[in-house]
CSV table of N, CA and C and ligand atoms in Angstrom, one decimal:
chain,number,residue,atom,x,y,z
A,1,MET,N,-141.2,1.8,216.9
A,1,MET,CA,-141.7,1.0,215.8
A,1,MET,C,-140.8,-0.2,215.5
A,2,THR,N,-141.5,-1.3,215.2
A,2,THR,CA,-140.7,-2.6,214.8
A,2,THR,C,-140.9,-2.9,213.5
A,3,ASP,N,-141.3,-2.0,212.7
A,3,ASP,CA,-141.5,-2.3,211.3
A,3,ASP,C,-140.2,-2.3,210.7
A,4,THR,N,-139.7,-3.5,210.2
A,4,THR,CA,-138.3,-3.6,209.6
A,4,THR,C,-138.0,-2.8,208.3
A,5,THR,N,-139.1,-2.5,207.7
A,5,THR,CA,-139.0,-2.0,206.3
A,5,THR,C,-138.4,-0.6,206.4
A,6,GLU,N,-138.7,0.0,207.7
A,6,GLU,CA,-138.2,1.4,208.1
A,6,GLU,C,-136.7,1.4,208.2
A,7,ALA,N,-136.2,0.3,208.6
A,7,ALA,CA,-134.6,0.4,208.9
A,7,ALA,C,-133.9,0.3,207.5
A,8,THR,N,-132.9,1.1,207.6
A,8,THR,CA,-132.0,0.9,206.3
A,8,THR,C,-131.3,-0.4,206.2
A,9,LEU,N,-130.8,-0.8,205.1
A,9,LEU,CA,-130.1,-2.0,205.0
A,9,LEU,C,-128.8,-2.0,206.1
A,10,TYR,N,-128.2,-0.9,206.1
A,10,TYR,CA,-127.0,-0.5,207.1
A,10,TYR,C,-127.5,-0.9,208.5
A,11,GLN,N,-128.7,-0.5,209.0
A,11,GLN,CA,-129.1,-0.7,210.3
A,11,GLN,C,-129.5,-2.2,210.4
A,12,ARG,N,-130.0,-2.8,209.6
A,12,ARG,CA,-130.5,-4.2,209.7
A,12,ARG,C,-129.1,-5.1,209.8
A,13,LEU,N,-128.0,-4.5,209.3
A,13,LEU,CA,-126.8,-5.4,209.3
A,13,LEU,C,-126.1,-5.2,210.7
A,14,GLY,N,-126.6,-4.4,211.5
A,14,GLY,CA,-126.2,-4.2,212.8
A,14,GLY,C,-125.0,-3.1,212.7
A,15,GLU,N,-125.1,-2.2,211.8
A,15,GLU,CA,-124.3,-1.0,211.6
A,15,GLU,C,-122.8,-1.4,211.6
A,16,GLY,N,-121.9,-0.5,212.0
A,16,GLY,CA,-120.4,-0.8,212.1
A,16,GLY,C,-120.1,-2.2,212.5
A,17,ASP,N,-120.5,-2.2,213.9
A,17,ASP,CA,-120.0,-3.3,214.6
A,17,ASP,C,-120.4,-4.9,214.0
A,18,GLY,N,-121.9,-4.7,213.6
A,18,GLY,CA,-122.4,-5.9,213.0
A,18,GLY,C,-121.7,-6.2,211.7
A,19,ILE,N,-121.4,-5.3,210.8
A,19,ILE,CA,-120.8,-5.5,209.5
A,19,ILE,C,-119.3,-6.0,209.8
A,20,ALA,N,-118.6,-5.4,210.8
A,20,ALA,CA,-117.2,-5.9,211.1
A,20,ALA,C,-117.2,-7.4,211.4
A,21,ALA,N,-118.1,-7.8,212.2
A,21,ALA,CA,-118.2,-9.3,212.6
A,21,ALA,C,-118.5,-10.0,211.5
A,22,VAL,N,-119.4,-9.7,210.6
A,22,VAL,CA,-119.7,-10.5,209.4
A,22,VAL,C,-118.6,-10.6,208.5
A,23,VAL,N,-117.7,-9.5,208.3
A,23,VAL,CA,-116.7,-9.3,207.4
A,23,VAL,C,-115.6,-10.3,208.1
A,24,ASP,N,-115.3,-10.2,209.2
A,24,ASP,CA,-114.4,-11.3,209.9
A,24,ASP,C,-114.7,-12.8,209.6
A,25,ASN,N,-116.0,-13.0,209.7
A,25,ASN,CA,-116.4,-14.5,209.6
A,25,ASN,C,-116.1,-14.7,208.0
A,26,MET,N,-116.6,-13.8,207.3
A,26,MET,CA,-116.6,-14.1,205.8
A,26,MET,C,-115.1,-14.3,205.3
A,27,TYR,N,-114.2,-13.5,205.9
A,27,TYR,CA,-112.8,-13.8,205.5
A,27,TYR,C,-112.1,-15.1,206.1
A,28,ARG,N,-112.7,-15.5,207.2
A,28,ARG,CA,-112.4,-16.9,207.7
A,28,ARG,C,-112.8,-17.8,206.7
A,29,LEU,N,-114.0,-17.7,206.3
A,29,LEU,CA,-114.4,-18.8,205.2
A,29,LEU,C,-113.6,-18.7,203.9
A,30,ILE,N,-113.4,-17.4,203.6
A,30,ILE,CA,-112.6,-17.4,202.4
A,30,ILE,C,-111.2,-17.9,202.3
A,31,LEU,N,-110.5,-17.5,203.4
A,31,LEU,CA,-109.1,-18.0,203.8
A,31,LEU,C,-109.2,-19.7,203.9
A,32,GLY,N,-110.4,-20.1,204.2
A,32,GLY,CA,-110.4,-21.6,204.5
A,32,GLY,C,-110.8,-22.3,203.2
A,33,ASP,N,-111.1,-21.7,202.2
A,33,ASP,CA,-111.5,-22.1,200.9
A,33,ASP,C,-110.2,-22.1,199.9
A,34,GLU,N,-109.8,-23.4,199.6
A,34,GLU,CA,-108.4,-23.6,198.9
A,34,GLU,C,-108.4,-22.9,197.5
A,35,THR,N,-109.7,-22.7,197.0
A,35,THR,CA,-109.9,-21.9,195.7
A,35,THR,C,-109.5,-20.5,195.7
A,36,LEU,N,-110.0,-20.1,197.0
A,36,LEU,CA,-109.9,-18.5,197.1
A,36,LEU,C,-108.7,-18.0,197.7
A,37,ALA,N,-108.1,-18.9,198.8
A,37,ALA,CA,-107.1,-18.5,199.8
A,37,ALA,C,-105.8,-18.0,198.9
A,38,PRO,N,-105.4,-18.6,197.8
A,38,PRO,CA,-104.2,-18.1,197.1
A,38,PRO,C,-104.4,-16.6,196.6
A,39,TYR,N,-105.5,-16.1,196.3
A,39,TYR,CA,-105.5,-14.7,196.0
A,39,TYR,C,-105.1,-13.8,197.0
A,40,PHE,N,-105.3,-14.2,198.3
A,40,PHE,CA,-104.9,-13.3,199.5
A,40,PHE,C,-103.6,-13.6,200.0
A,41,ALA,N,-102.7,-14.3,199.3
A,41,ALA,CA,-101.4,-15.0,200.0
A,41,ALA,C,-100.7,-13.6,200.4
A,42,GLY,N,-100.5,-12.6,199.4
A,42,GLY,CA,-99.8,-11.4,200.0
A,42,GLY,C,-100.5,-10.3,200.5
A,43,THR,N,-101.8,-10.5,201.2
A,43,THR,CA,-102.7,-9.5,201.6
A,43,THR,C,-102.4,-9.3,203.0
A,44,ARG,N,-102.3,-8.1,203.5
A,44,ARG,CA,-102.5,-7.9,205.0
A,44,ARG,C,-104.0,-7.8,205.4
A,45,MET,N,-104.4,-9.0,205.9
A,45,MET,CA,-105.7,-9.2,206.2
A,45,MET,C,-106.5,-8.2,207.1
A,46,VAL,N,-105.7,-7.6,208.0
A,46,VAL,CA,-106.3,-6.6,208.9
A,46,VAL,C,-106.8,-5.4,208.1
A,47,ASP,N,-105.8,-4.9,207.2
A,47,ASP,CA,-106.4,-3.8,206.2
A,47,ASP,C,-107.4,-4.2,205.3
A,48,GLN,N,-107.3,-5.4,204.7
A,48,GLN,CA,-108.4,-5.9,203.8
A,48,GLN,C,-109.7,-6.0,204.5
A,49,LYS,N,-109.8,-6.5,205.7
A,49,LYS,CA,-111.1,-6.6,206.3
A,49,LYS,C,-111.6,-5.1,206.7
A,50,ARG,N,-110.7,-4.2,207.0
A,50,ARG,CA,-111.3,-2.8,207.4
A,50,ARG,C,-111.8,-2.1,206.1
A,51,HIS,N,-111.0,-2.4,204.8
A,51,HIS,CA,-111.4,-1.8,203.9
A,51,HIS,C,-112.8,-2.4,203.2
A,52,MET,N,-113.0,-3.7,203.3
A,52,MET,CA,-114.2,-4.4,203.1
A,52,MET,C,-115.4,-3.8,203.9
A,53,ALA,N,-115.1,-3.8,205.2
A,53,ALA,CA,-116.2,-3.4,206.1
A,53,ALA,C,-116.7,-2.0,205.8
A,54,LEU,N,-115.7,-0.9,205.4
A,54,LEU,CA,-116.1,0.4,205.0
A,54,LEU,C,-116.8,0.5,203.8
A,55,PHE,N,-116.4,-0.5,202.9
A,55,PHE,CA,-116.9,-0.5,201.5
A,55,PHE,C,-118.4,-1.0,201.7
A,56,LEU,N,-118.6,-2.1,202.3
A,56,LEU,CA,-120.0,-2.6,202.6
A,56,LEU,C,-120.8,-1.8,203.3
A,57,ALA,N,-120.4,-1.0,204.3
A,57,ALA,CA,-121.2,-0.1,205.0
A,57,ALA,C,-121.8,1.1,204.2
A,58,ALA,N,-120.7,1.5,203.5
A,58,ALA,CA,-121.2,2.5,202.3
A,58,ALA,C,-122.2,1.9,201.3
A,59,ALA,N,-122.1,0.8,200.9
A,59,ALA,CA,-122.9,0.1,199.8
A,59,ALA,C,-124.3,-0.1,200.5
A,60,ALA,N,-124.3,-0.4,201.8
A,60,ALA,CA,-125.6,-0.7,202.4
A,60,ALA,C,-126.4,0.8,203.0
A,61,GLY,N,-125.8,1.9,202.6
A,61,GLY,CA,-126.5,3.1,202.9
A,61,GLY,C,-126.0,3.7,204.1
A,62,GLY,N,-124.9,3.1,204.7
A,62,GLY,CA,-124.4,3.7,205.9
A,62,GLY,C,-123.5,4.8,205.6
A,63,PRO,N,-122.6,5.2,206.6
A,63,PRO,CA,-121.5,6.4,206.2
A,63,PRO,C,-120.6,5.9,205.3
A,64,ASP,N,-120.3,6.8,204.4
A,64,ASP,CA,-119.1,6.5,203.2
A,64,ASP,C,-117.8,6.9,203.7
A,65,GLY,N,-117.2,5.9,204.5
A,65,GLY,CA,-115.9,6.1,205.0
A,65,GLY,C,-114.8,5.3,204.1
A,66,TYR,N,-115.3,4.8,202.9
A,66,TYR,CA,-114.4,4.1,202.2
A,66,TYR,C,-113.4,4.9,201.3
A,67,LYS,N,-112.0,4.8,201.4
A,67,LYS,CA,-111.1,5.5,200.8
A,67,LYS,C,-110.4,4.9,199.9
A,68,GLY,N,-110.7,3.6,199.7
A,68,GLY,CA,-109.8,2.6,198.9
A,68,GLY,C,-110.0,2.7,197.4
A,69,LEU,N,-109.5,1.7,196.6
A,69,LEU,CA,-109.5,1.9,195.2
A,69,LEU,C,-110.8,1.6,194.7
A,70,ASP,N,-111.4,2.0,193.6
A,70,ASP,CA,-112.7,1.5,193.0
A,70,ASP,C,-112.5,0.1,192.7
A,71,MET,N,-113.7,-0.7,192.5
A,71,MET,CA,-113.6,-2.1,192.4
A,71,MET,C,-112.9,-2.6,191.1
A,72,LYS,N,-113.1,-1.9,190.1
A,72,LYS,CA,-112.1,-2.5,188.8
A,72,LYS,C,-110.7,-2.3,189.2
A,73,ALA,N,-110.3,-1.1,189.7
A,73,ALA,CA,-108.8,-1.0,189.8
A,73,ALA,C,-108.2,-2.0,191.0
A,74,ALA,N,-109.2,-2.3,192.1
A,74,ALA,CA,-108.7,-3.3,193.0
A,74,ALA,C,-108.4,-4.6,192.6
A,75,HIS,N,-109.3,-4.8,191.6
A,75,HIS,CA,-109.3,-6.4,191.2
A,75,HIS,C,-108.6,-6.7,189.7
A,76,ALA,N,-108.2,-5.6,189.2
A,76,ALA,CA,-107.6,-5.6,187.8
A,76,ALA,C,-106.4,-6.6,187.9
A,77,GLY,N,-106.3,-7.4,186.7
A,77,GLY,CA,-105.1,-8.3,186.5
A,77,GLY,C,-105.1,-9.4,187.6
A,78,ARG,N,-106.0,-9.8,188.3
A,78,ARG,CA,-105.8,-10.7,189.4
A,78,ARG,C,-106.4,-12.2,188.8
A,79,GLY,N,-107.1,-12.0,187.6
A,79,GLY,CA,-107.7,-13.3,187.0
A,79,GLY,C,-108.6,-13.9,187.7
A,80,ILE,N,-109.5,-13.2,188.4
A,80,ILE,CA,-110.6,-13.6,189.3
A,80,ILE,C,-111.8,-14.2,188.3
A,81,THR,N,-112.1,-15.4,188.4
A,81,THR,CA,-113.2,-15.9,187.6
A,81,THR,C,-114.7,-15.8,188.2
A,82,ASP,N,-115.6,-15.9,187.2
A,82,ASP,CA,-117.2,-16.0,187.7
A,82,ASP,C,-117.3,-16.9,188.9
A,83,ALA,N,-116.6,-18.2,188.8
A,83,ALA,CA,-116.9,-19.1,189.8
A,83,ALA,C,-116.2,-18.6,191.0
A,84,ASP,N,-115.1,-17.8,191.1
A,84,ASP,CA,-114.5,-17.2,192.3
A,84,ASP,C,-115.6,-16.3,192.9
A,85,PHE,N,-116.1,-15.6,192.1
A,85,PHE,CA,-117.1,-14.4,192.4
A,85,PHE,C,-118.2,-15.1,193.1
A,86,ASP,N,-118.8,-16.3,192.5
A,86,ASP,CA,-119.9,-16.9,193.2
A,86,ASP,C,-119.6,-17.5,194.6
A,87,ARG,N,-118.2,-18.1,194.7
A,87,ARG,CA,-117.8,-18.5,196.0
A,87,ARG,C,-117.8,-17.5,197.0
A,88,VAL,N,-117.3,-16.4,196.7
A,88,VAL,CA,-117.1,-15.3,197.5
A,88,VAL,C,-118.5,-14.9,198.0
A,89,ILE,N,-119.5,-14.6,197.0
A,89,ILE,CA,-120.8,-14.3,197.6
A,89,ILE,C,-121.5,-15.3,198.5
A,90,GLY,N,-121.1,-16.6,198.0
A,90,GLY,CA,-121.6,-17.7,199.0
A,90,GLY,C,-121.1,-17.5,200.3
A,91,HIS,N,-119.9,-17.3,200.4
A,91,HIS,CA,-119.4,-17.1,201.8
A,91,HIS,C,-119.8,-15.9,202.5
A,92,ALA,N,-120.0,-14.9,201.6
A,92,ALA,CA,-120.7,-13.7,202.4
A,92,ALA,C,-122.2,-14.0,202.9
A,93,ALA,N,-122.8,-14.7,202.0
A,93,ALA,CA,-124.1,-15.1,202.6
A,93,ALA,C,-124.1,-16.0,203.8
A,94,ALA,N,-123.2,-16.9,203.8
A,94,ALA,CA,-123.1,-17.9,204.9
A,94,ALA,C,-122.8,-17.0,206.2
A,95,ALA,N,-121.8,-16.2,206.0
A,95,ALA,CA,-121.5,-15.2,207.2
A,95,ALA,C,-122.6,-14.4,207.7
A,96,LEU,N,-123.4,-13.9,206.8
A,96,LEU,CA,-124.6,-13.1,207.2
A,96,LEU,C,-125.6,-13.9,208.0
A,97,ALA,N,-125.8,-15.2,207.4
A,97,ALA,CA,-126.8,-16.1,208.0
A,97,ALA,C,-126.2,-16.5,209.4
A,98,ASP,N,-125.0,-16.8,209.4
A,98,ASP,CA,-124.3,-17.0,210.7
A,98,ASP,C,-124.5,-16.0,211.9
A,99,ALA,N,-124.6,-14.7,211.4
A,99,ALA,CA,-124.7,-13.7,212.3
A,99,ALA,C,-126.2,-13.4,212.6
A,100,GLY,N,-127.2,-14.2,212.0
A,100,GLY,CA,-128.6,-14.1,212.3
A,100,GLY,C,-129.3,-13.2,211.4
A,101,VAL,N,-128.7,-12.7,210.3
A,101,VAL,CA,-129.2,-11.9,209.4
A,101,VAL,C,-130.4,-12.6,208.7
A,102,ASP,N,-131.6,-12.0,208.6
A,102,ASP,CA,-132.7,-12.9,207.8
A,102,ASP,C,-132.4,-13.0,206.4
A,103,GLU,N,-133.3,-13.9,205.7
A,103,GLU,CA,-133.0,-14.4,204.4
A,103,GLU,C,-133.4,-13.0,203.5
A,104,GLU,N,-134.4,-12.3,203.8
A,104,GLU,CA,-134.6,-11.3,202.9
A,104,GLU,C,-133.5,-10.2,202.8
A,105,THR,N,-132.8,-10.1,203.9
A,105,THR,CA,-131.7,-9.1,203.9
A,105,THR,C,-130.5,-9.6,203.3
A,106,ILE,N,-130.3,-10.8,203.5
A,106,ILE,CA,-129.2,-11.6,202.7
A,106,ILE,C,-129.4,-11.5,201.2
A,107,GLY,N,-130.7,-11.5,200.8
A,107,GLY,CA,-130.9,-11.3,199.4
A,107,GLY,C,-130.7,-9.9,198.9
A,108,GLN,N,-130.9,-9.1,199.7
A,108,GLN,CA,-130.7,-7.6,199.4
A,108,GLN,C,-129.1,-7.4,199.4
A,109,VAL,N,-128.5,-7.9,200.3
A,109,VAL,CA,-126.9,-7.6,200.2
A,109,VAL,C,-126.4,-8.4,198.9
A,110,ALA,N,-126.9,-9.5,198.6
A,110,ALA,CA,-126.3,-10.4,197.3
A,110,ALA,C,-126.7,-9.5,196.2
A,111,GLY,N,-127.9,-9.0,196.1
A,111,GLY,CA,-128.5,-8.2,195.2
A,111,GLY,C,-127.5,-6.9,194.9
A,112,ALA,N,-127.1,-6.3,195.9
A,112,ALA,CA,-126.3,-5.1,195.8
A,112,ALA,C,-124.8,-5.3,195.4
A,113,LEU,N,-124.4,-6.7,195.6
A,113,LEU,CA,-123.0,-7.0,195.3
A,113,LEU,C,-123.0,-7.5,193.9
A,114,MET,N,-124.1,-8.1,193.4
A,114,MET,CA,-124.0,-8.9,192.0
A,114,MET,C,-123.7,-7.9,190.9
A,115,PRO,N,-124.1,-6.6,190.8
A,115,PRO,CA,-123.7,-5.8,189.8
A,115,PRO,C,-122.2,-5.5,189.7
A,116,LEU,N,-121.3,-5.9,190.8
A,116,LEU,CA,-120.0,-5.6,190.8
A,116,LEU,C,-119.3,-6.7,190.1
A,117,ARG,N,-120.0,-7.7,189.7
A,117,ARG,CA,-119.3,-9.0,188.9
A,117,ARG,C,-118.5,-8.6,187.8
A,118,PRO,N,-118.8,-7.7,186.8
A,118,PRO,CA,-118.1,-7.4,185.8
A,118,PRO,C,-116.8,-6.5,186.1
A,119,GLU,N,-116.9,-5.9,187.2
A,119,GLU,CA,-115.7,-5.0,187.7
A,119,GLU,C,-114.7,-6.0,188.5
A,120,VAL,N,-115.2,-7.0,189.0
A,120,VAL,CA,-114.2,-7.8,189.7
A,120,VAL,C,-113.5,-9.0,188.9
A,121,THR,N,-114.3,-9.5,188.1
A,121,THR,CA,-114.0,-10.7,187.3
A,121,THR,C,-113.2,-10.2,186.1
A,122,THR,N,-112.0,-10.9,185.8
A,122,THR,CA,-111.3,-10.7,184.6
A,122,THR,C,-110.9,-11.9,183.9
A,123,ALA,N,-111.6,-13.0,184.2
A,123,ALA,CA,-111.3,-14.3,183.7
A,123,ALA,C,-112.7,-15.0,183.6
A,124,GLY,N,-112.7,-16.0,182.6
A,124,GLY,CA,-114.1,-16.6,182.6
A,124,GLY,C,-114.5,-17.3,183.9
B,201,LIG,C1,-118.7,-8.2,195.5
B,201,LIG,C2,-117.6,-8.7,195.6
B,201,LIG,C3,-116.3,-8.0,196.2
B,201,LIG,C4,-116.2,-7.0,196.7
B,201,LIG,C5,-117.2,-5.9,197.4
B,201,LIG,C6,-114.8,-6.7,197.1
B,201,LIG,C7,-114.2,-5.5,197.8
B,201,LIG,C8,-112.8,-5.4,197.9
B,201,LIG,C9,-112.2,-4.3,198.5
B,201,LIG,C10,-113.1,-3.1,199.3
B,201,LIG,C11,-110.9,-4.3,198.3
B,201,LIG,C12,-109.8,-3.4,199.0
B,201,LIG,C13,-109.3,-2.3,197.9
B,201,LIG,C14,-108.3,-1.4,198.4
B,201,LIG,O1,-107.5,-1.9,199.3
B,201,LIG,O2,-108.2,-0.3,197.8
B,201,LIG,C15,-110.5,-5.6,197.7
B,201,LIG,C16,-109.5,-6.1,197.3
B,201,LIG,C17,-109.1,-7.3,196.9
B,201,LIG,N1,-110.0,-8.3,196.4
B,201,LIG,FE1,-112.0,-7.9,196.5
B,201,LIG,N2,-114.1,-7.8,196.5
B,201,LIG,C18,-114.9,-8.5,196.0
B,201,LIG,C19,-114.7,-9.8,195.3
B,201,LIG,C20,-113.5,-10.4,195.3
B,201,LIG,C21,-113.2,-11.6,194.7
B,201,LIG,C22,-114.3,-12.7,194.2
B,201,LIG,C23,-111.9,-11.9,194.8
B,201,LIG,C24,-111.0,-13.1,194.5
B,201,LIG,C25,-111.3,-14.3,194.8
B,201,LIG,C26,-111.2,-10.8,195.5
B,201,LIG,C27,-109.9,-10.5,195.8
B,201,LIG,C28,-109.3,-9.5,196.0
B,201,LIG,C29,-108.1,-9.1,196.3
B,201,LIG,C30,-106.8,-10.3,196.2
B,201,LIG,C31,-107.9,-7.9,196.9
B,201,LIG,C32,-106.5,-7.2,197.0
B,201,LIG,C33,-105.9,-7.4,198.5
B,201,LIG,C34,-104.7,-6.8,198.7
B,201,LIG,O3,-104.6,-5.5,198.8
B,201,LIG,O4,-103.6,-7.5,198.9
B,201,LIG,N3,-112.3,-9.9,195.6
B,201,LIG,N4,-111.9,-6.2,197.3
């Protein structure tokens, strides 16, 4: 069957390998963004990418291998703004588009991440 509505979001993102590639590209864009890069100055990016890939896989209906902090604890006290959040979502969308993910699927990923805004942001 080629009916894409039958595939889960996780499958349409290319499963674990597809998500890992998107996450790699996404953090390349984030670290290249001078507004966002300072947040990750003390971060071991190899671990961060792994955690993000596992988190996204679970959020997309794939296997739940994420063992990290919940989103509120992970971002508490970092002073992340609404504008920072929007920039990260923008880089995620760009990384997905670059990987050939279709617009509708990108919209679904963004829609799944948007509700996390109040847990991630702690500054206007
Ligand atoms: C929907 C949006 C976001 C998601 C799904 C997300 C996801 C995650 C995950 C899974 C972790 C790892 C937690 C752990 O290691 O236990 C993390 C940590 C972190 N996130 Fe986010 N995040 C988001 C938005 C943001 C934004 C907007 C910023 C700031 C620009 C940010 C900055 C950080 C930082 C600095 C860490 C800690 C890295 C470290 O351990 O050094 N995140 N995030």
